[in-house]
XYZ file of C-alpha atoms in Angstrom:
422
model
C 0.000 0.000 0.000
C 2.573 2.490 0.519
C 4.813 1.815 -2.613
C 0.978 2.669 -4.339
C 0.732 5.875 -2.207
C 3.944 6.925 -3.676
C 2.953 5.804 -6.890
C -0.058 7.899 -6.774
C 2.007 11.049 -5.583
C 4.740 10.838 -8.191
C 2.034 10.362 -11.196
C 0.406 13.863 -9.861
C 3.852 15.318 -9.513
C 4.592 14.173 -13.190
C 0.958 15.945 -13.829
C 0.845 19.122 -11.963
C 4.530 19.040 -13.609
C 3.489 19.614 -16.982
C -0.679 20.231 -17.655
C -1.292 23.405 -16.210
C 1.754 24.648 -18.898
C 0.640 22.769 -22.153
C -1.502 25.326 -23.509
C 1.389 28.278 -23.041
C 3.921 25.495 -24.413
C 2.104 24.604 -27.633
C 0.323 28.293 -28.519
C 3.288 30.561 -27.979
C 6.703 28.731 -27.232
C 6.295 26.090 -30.346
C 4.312 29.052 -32.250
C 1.525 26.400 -33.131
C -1.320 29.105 -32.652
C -4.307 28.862 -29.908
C -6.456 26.719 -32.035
C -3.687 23.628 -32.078
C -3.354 24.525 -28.494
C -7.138 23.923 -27.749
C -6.868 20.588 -29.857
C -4.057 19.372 -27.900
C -6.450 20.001 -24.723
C -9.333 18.340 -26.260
C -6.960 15.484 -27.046
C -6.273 14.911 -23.519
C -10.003 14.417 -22.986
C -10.712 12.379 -26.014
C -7.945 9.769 -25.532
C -9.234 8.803 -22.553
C -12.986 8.484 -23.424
C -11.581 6.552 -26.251
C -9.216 3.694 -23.764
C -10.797 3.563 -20.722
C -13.686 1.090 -21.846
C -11.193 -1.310 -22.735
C -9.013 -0.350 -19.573
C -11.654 -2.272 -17.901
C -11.485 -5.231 -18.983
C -7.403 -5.562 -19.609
C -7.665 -5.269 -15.854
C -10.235 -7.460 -15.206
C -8.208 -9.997 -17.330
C -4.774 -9.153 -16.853
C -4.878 -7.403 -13.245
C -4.586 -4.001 -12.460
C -0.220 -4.253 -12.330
C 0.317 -5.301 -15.762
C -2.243 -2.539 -17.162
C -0.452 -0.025 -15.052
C 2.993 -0.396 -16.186
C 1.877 -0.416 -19.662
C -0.104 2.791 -19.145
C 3.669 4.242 -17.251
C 5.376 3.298 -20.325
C 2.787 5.046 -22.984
C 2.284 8.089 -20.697
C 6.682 8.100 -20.072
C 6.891 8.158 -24.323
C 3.936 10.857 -24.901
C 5.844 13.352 -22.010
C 9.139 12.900 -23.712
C 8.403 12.930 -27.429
C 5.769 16.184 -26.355
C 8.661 18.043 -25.288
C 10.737 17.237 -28.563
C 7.946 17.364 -30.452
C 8.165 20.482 -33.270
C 4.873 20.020 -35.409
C 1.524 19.839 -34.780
C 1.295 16.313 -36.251
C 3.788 15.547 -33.357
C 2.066 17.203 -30.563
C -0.967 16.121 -30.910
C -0.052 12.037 -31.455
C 2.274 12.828 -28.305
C -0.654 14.544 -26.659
C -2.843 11.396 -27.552
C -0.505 9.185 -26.221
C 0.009 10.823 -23.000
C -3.618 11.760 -22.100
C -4.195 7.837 -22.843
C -1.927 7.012 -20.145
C -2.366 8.620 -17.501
C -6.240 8.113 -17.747
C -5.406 4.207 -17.364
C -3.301 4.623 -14.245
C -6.449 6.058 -11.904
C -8.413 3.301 -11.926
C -5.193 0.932 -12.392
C -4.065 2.184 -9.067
C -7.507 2.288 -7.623
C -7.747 -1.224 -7.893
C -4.568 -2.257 -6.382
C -5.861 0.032 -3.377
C -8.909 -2.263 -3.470
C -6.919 -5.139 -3.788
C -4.605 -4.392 -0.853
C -7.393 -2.720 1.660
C -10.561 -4.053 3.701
C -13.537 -2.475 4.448
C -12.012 -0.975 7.336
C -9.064 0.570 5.794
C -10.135 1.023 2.242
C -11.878 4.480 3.309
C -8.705 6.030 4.628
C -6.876 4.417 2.014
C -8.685 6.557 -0.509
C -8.594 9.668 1.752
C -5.018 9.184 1.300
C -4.727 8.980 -1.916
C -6.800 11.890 -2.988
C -4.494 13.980 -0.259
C -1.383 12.868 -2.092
C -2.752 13.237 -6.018
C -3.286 16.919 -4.846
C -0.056 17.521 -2.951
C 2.082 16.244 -5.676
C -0.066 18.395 -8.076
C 0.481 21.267 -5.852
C 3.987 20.911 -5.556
C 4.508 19.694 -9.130
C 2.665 22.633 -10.406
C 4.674 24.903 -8.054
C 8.213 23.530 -9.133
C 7.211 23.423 -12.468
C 6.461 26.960 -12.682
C 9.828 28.132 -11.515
C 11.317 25.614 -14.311
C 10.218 27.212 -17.463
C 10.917 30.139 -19.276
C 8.574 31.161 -22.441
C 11.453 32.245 -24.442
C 13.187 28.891 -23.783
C 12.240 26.140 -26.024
C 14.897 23.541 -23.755
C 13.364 24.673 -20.503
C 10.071 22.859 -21.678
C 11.869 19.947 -23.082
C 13.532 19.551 -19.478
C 10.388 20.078 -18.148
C 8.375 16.967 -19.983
C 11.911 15.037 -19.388
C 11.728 15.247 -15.902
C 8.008 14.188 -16.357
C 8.827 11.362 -18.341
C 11.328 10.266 -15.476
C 8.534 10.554 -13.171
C 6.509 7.637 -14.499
C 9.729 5.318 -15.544
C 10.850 5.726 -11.872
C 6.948 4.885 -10.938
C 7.851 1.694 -13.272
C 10.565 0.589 -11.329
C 8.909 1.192 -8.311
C 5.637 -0.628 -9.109
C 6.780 -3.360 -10.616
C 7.919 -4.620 -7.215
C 4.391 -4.544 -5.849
C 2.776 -7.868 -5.318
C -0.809 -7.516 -4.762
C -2.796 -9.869 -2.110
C -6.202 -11.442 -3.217
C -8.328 -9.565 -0.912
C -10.261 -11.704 1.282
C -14.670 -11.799 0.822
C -17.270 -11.692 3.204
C -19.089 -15.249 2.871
C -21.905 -14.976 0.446
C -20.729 -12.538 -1.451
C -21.362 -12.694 -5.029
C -18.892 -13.678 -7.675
C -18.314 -11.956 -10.788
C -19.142 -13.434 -14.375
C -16.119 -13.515 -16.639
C -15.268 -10.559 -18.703
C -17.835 -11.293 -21.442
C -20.770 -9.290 -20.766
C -19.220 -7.284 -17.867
C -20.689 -3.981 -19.194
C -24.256 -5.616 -19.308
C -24.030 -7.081 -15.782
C -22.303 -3.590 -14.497
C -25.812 -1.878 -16.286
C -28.389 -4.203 -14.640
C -26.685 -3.261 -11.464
C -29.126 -0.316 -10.284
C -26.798 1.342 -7.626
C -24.017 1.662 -9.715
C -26.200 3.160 -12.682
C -27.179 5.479 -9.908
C -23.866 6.631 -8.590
C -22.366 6.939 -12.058
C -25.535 9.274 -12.766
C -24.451 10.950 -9.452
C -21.039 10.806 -10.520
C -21.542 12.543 -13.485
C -23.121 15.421 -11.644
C -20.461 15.679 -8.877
C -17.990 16.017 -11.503
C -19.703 18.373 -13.647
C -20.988 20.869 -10.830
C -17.495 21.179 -9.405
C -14.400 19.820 -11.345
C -15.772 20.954 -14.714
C -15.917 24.299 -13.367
C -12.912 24.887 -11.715
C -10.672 26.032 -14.328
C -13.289 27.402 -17.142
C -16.572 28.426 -16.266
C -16.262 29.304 -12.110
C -12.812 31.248 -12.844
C -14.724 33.265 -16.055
C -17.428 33.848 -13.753
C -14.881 35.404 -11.141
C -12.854 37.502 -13.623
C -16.238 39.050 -15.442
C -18.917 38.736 -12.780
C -17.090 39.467 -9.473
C -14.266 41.182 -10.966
C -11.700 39.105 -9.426
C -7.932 39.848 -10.280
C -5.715 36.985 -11.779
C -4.003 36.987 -8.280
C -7.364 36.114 -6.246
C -8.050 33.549 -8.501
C -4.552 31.963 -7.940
C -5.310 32.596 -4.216
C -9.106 30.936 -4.870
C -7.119 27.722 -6.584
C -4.578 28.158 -3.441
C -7.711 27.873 -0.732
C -8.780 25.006 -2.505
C -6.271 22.967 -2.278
C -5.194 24.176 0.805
C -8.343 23.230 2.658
C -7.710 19.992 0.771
C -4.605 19.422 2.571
C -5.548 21.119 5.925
C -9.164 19.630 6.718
C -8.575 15.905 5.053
C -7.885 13.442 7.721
C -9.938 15.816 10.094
C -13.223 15.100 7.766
C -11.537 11.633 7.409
C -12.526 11.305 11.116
C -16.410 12.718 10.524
C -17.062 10.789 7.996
C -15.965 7.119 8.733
C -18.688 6.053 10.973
C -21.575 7.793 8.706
C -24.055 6.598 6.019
C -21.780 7.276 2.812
C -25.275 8.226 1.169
C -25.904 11.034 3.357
C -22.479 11.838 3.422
C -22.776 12.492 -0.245
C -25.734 14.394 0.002
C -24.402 16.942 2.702
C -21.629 17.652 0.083
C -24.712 18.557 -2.528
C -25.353 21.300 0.354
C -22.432 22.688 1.311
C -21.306 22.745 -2.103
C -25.216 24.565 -2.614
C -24.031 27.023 -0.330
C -20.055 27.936 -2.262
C -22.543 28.692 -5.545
C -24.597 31.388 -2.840
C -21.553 32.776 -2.058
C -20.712 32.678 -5.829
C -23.675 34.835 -6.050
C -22.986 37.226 -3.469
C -19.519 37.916 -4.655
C -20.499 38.470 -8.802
C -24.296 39.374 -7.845
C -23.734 41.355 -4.812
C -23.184 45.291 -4.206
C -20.532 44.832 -1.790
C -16.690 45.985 -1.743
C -14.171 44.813 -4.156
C -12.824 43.156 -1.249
C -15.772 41.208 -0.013
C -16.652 40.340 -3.370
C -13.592 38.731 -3.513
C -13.207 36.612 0.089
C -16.293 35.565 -1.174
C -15.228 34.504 -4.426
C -12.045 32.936 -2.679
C -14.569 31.192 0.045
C -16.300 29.209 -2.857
C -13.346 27.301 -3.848
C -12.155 26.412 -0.036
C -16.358 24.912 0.164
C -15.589 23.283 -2.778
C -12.051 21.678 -1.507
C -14.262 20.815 1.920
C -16.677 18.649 -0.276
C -13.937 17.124 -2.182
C -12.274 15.834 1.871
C -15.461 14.376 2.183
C -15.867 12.611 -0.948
C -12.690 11.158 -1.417
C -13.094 8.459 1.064
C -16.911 7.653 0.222
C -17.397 7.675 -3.360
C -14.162 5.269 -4.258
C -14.740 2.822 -1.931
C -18.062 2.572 -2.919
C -17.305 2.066 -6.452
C -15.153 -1.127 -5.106
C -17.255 -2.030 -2.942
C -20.323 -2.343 -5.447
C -18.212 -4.544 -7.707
C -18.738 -8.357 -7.834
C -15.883 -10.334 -6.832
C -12.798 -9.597 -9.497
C -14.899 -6.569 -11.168
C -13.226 -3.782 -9.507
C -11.399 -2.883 -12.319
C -14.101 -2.903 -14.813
C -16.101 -0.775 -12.302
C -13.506 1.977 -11.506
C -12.767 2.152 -15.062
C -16.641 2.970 -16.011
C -16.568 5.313 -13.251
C -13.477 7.064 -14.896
C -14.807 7.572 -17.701
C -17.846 8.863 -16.338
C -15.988 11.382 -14.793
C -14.186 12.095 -17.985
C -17.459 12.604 -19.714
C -18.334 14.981 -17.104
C -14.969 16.816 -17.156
C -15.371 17.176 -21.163
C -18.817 18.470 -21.165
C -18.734 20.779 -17.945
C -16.401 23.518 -19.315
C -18.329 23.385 -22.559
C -21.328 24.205 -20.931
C -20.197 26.176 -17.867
C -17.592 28.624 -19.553
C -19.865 30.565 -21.704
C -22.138 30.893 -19.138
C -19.939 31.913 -16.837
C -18.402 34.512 -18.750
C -21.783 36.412 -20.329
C -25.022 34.424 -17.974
C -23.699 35.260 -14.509
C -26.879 34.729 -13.202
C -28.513 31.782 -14.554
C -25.044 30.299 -14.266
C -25.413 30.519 -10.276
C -28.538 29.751 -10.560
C -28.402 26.272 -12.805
C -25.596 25.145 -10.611
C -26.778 25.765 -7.396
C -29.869 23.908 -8.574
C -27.556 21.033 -9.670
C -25.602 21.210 -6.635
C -29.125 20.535 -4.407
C -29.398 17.678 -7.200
C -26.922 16.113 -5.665
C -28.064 15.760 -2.568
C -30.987 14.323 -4.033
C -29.917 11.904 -6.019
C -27.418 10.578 -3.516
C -30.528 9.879 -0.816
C -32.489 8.119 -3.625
C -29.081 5.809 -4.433
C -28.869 5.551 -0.629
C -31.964 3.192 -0.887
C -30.271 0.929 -3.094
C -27.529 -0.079 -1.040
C -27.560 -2.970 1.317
C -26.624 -2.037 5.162
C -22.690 -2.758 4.507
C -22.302 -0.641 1.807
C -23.971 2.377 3.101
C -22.157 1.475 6.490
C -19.221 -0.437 5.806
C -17.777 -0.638 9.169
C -20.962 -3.247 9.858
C -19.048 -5.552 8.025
C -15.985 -7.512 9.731
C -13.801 -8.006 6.485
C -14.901 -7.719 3.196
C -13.791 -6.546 -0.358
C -17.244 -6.386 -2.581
C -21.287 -6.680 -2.667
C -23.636 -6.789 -4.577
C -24.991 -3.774 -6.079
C -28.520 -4.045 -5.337
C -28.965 -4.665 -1.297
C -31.307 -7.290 -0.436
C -34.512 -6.975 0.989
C -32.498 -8.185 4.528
C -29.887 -5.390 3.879
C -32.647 -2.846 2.952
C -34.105 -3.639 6.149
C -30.796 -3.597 8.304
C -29.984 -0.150 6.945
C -33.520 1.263 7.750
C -33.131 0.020 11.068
């Protein structure tokens, strides 16, 4: 488990390393224009919508190890030939290749965190890794930003190097990782062979329902992070380039700050409610998006209250990141993990590709109806994750009922329905 923890910090360190730079790299320092710039983005997105189906089911077949060392070596070769790369031909096939990678590693690695956790430890074993995928990010991004120079073409080519590095050192250091078969609870249900995996997954009514709530925890907040929340800032609220840096700072500070201390609140709770008090507090960062673009305060309010919507946001992220995971393992039939994570991956990529689409024009000309529609979608959430809350047996709404297990089914039974209204 901890040769995975570092795993998942030095693949965000490789990340935050490199991503938040592309778009200056390709438009200005190769001189390949904005448009091959916004390809190279939508690249990103696209590779991984395109492997992560089949992701699945290479784990499910080969195990998550195998998978992830390929996906190290493909991501390793898009960083390096990226940073050598002179044409936009090149960048974008090195782009392709790199995007493709690292969107097999999450739910590689989440597997092997299934595969190496119980019930009892899986939850702060995904509270740890989200902490470490956004320190390395952090720190990555912070390194990496002392490290270039727009007028240096070699700075950038160190700088997807060092990246590639990064995931050939994660190589070495994986491939010495032998995963345990987890143990099961008795009377758990077994998995059906890869062949018709995706229908089974589909007939399986709580995981339909949490990738539908998936989909809208991903689009309310990631998708709006960096496009339609930070246009909405600038144009709306009036927010300088420096309080948005300090809004993307409070995020991931509160990140850092409040994780194990949520960690703590959330163990011993219904992960359904859970879910649906993060629909409210994140209902209550889009009021005081409101206040601060919608308001007739000071510049100054306007702008802690700007700053206070990302650190509500980075407080609902603590609390997801050890419910939503483990649920996604813990829904899976015995030896479906990795099929499972993977659909929720690309779930979340769908979500991530359509929510600046939608959210950055509104955000830069509908100020108000862009509070309003994702405030609404915010209270969605909470919604949506009560209603899934009914279709979870007792153990998986309330895993620490259970002495050791690694899966359930994904419809509880009518005993588990009753257990967990009791």
């Amino acid at each position: 488990m901890r040769r995975i923890h570092v795993g998942n910090a030095l693949s965000a360190f490789g990340l935050g390393f490199t991503v938040p730079y592309l778009y200056v790299y390709v438009a200005q320092v190769r001189g390949l224009g904005a448009m091959t710039a916004g390809l190279v983005l939508a690249v990103f997105a696209v590779a991984a919508l395109v492997v992560l189906p089949f992701a699945g089911r290479a784990i499910v077949r080969r195990g998550p190890l195998p998978v992830l060392l390929a996906a190290l070596v493909t991501a390793a070769l898009g960083a390096l030939s990226l940073g050598l790369a002179g044409t936009a031909t090149a960048v974008l096939l090195s782009a392709a290749a790199l995007g493709a990678g690292q969107a097999v590693m999450q739910p590689a690695l989440a597997t092997m965190i299934v595969d190496c956790s119980t019930a009892e430890t899986r939850s702060r074993a995904f509270a740890m890794q989200f902490f470490l995928q956004n320190l390395g990010l952090g720190v990555g991004g912070l390194i990496g930003g002392h490290l270039v120079d727009t007028t240096s073409v070699s700075s950038f080519t160190l700088l997807f190097a060092i990246e590639a590095a990064m995931f050939l050192l994660l190589v070495v250091v994986m491939a010495t990782v032998r995963t345990p078969h987890a143990p099961r609870v008795d009377g758990a249900p077994t998995g059906s062979s890869a062949k018709g995996s995706w229908k089974q997954m589909l007939q399986n009514r709580a995981m339909v329902q949490l990738c539908v709530l998936g989909f809208v925890l991903f689009f309310a907040c990631y998708g709006q992070f960096e496009s339609g929340l930070s246009a909405y800032g600038v144009e709306a609220a009036g927010v300088s380039t420096s309080g948005l840096g300090t809004a993307l700072a409070a995020n991931t500070a509160m990140i850092v700050v409040a994780q194990f201390a949520v960690l703590k609140f959330v163990e011993r709770r219904r992960r359904s409610r859970v879910i649906a008090a993060v629909g409210l507090i994140w209902a209550v960062a889009w009021v005081a998006a409101g206040y601060a673009g919608l308001g007739n305060g000071s510049q100054e309010m306007a702008t802690a209250a700007f700053i206070s919507t990302y650190a509500l946001f980075g407080l609902g992220e603590a609390m997801l990141s050890p419910t939503v995971a483990p649920l996604v393992a813990d829904l899976a039939p015995s030896g479906m993990a990795g099929q499972y994570n993977s659909a929720f991956a690309l779930v979340k990529q769908l979500a991530l590709a359509v929510g600046p689409a939608v959210g950055g024009p509104m955000g830069a000309a509908l100020h108000g109806p862009y509070v309003v529609t994702f405030l609404l979608f915010s209270l969605g959430i909470t919604y949506l994750a009560l209603r899934m809350g009914r279709q979870l047996s007792a153990v998986q709404d309330q895993p620490w009922l259970g002495k050791s297990r690694v899966v359930a089914q994904g419809a509880g039974s009518p005993v588990g329905q009753s257990q967990a209204h009791a």
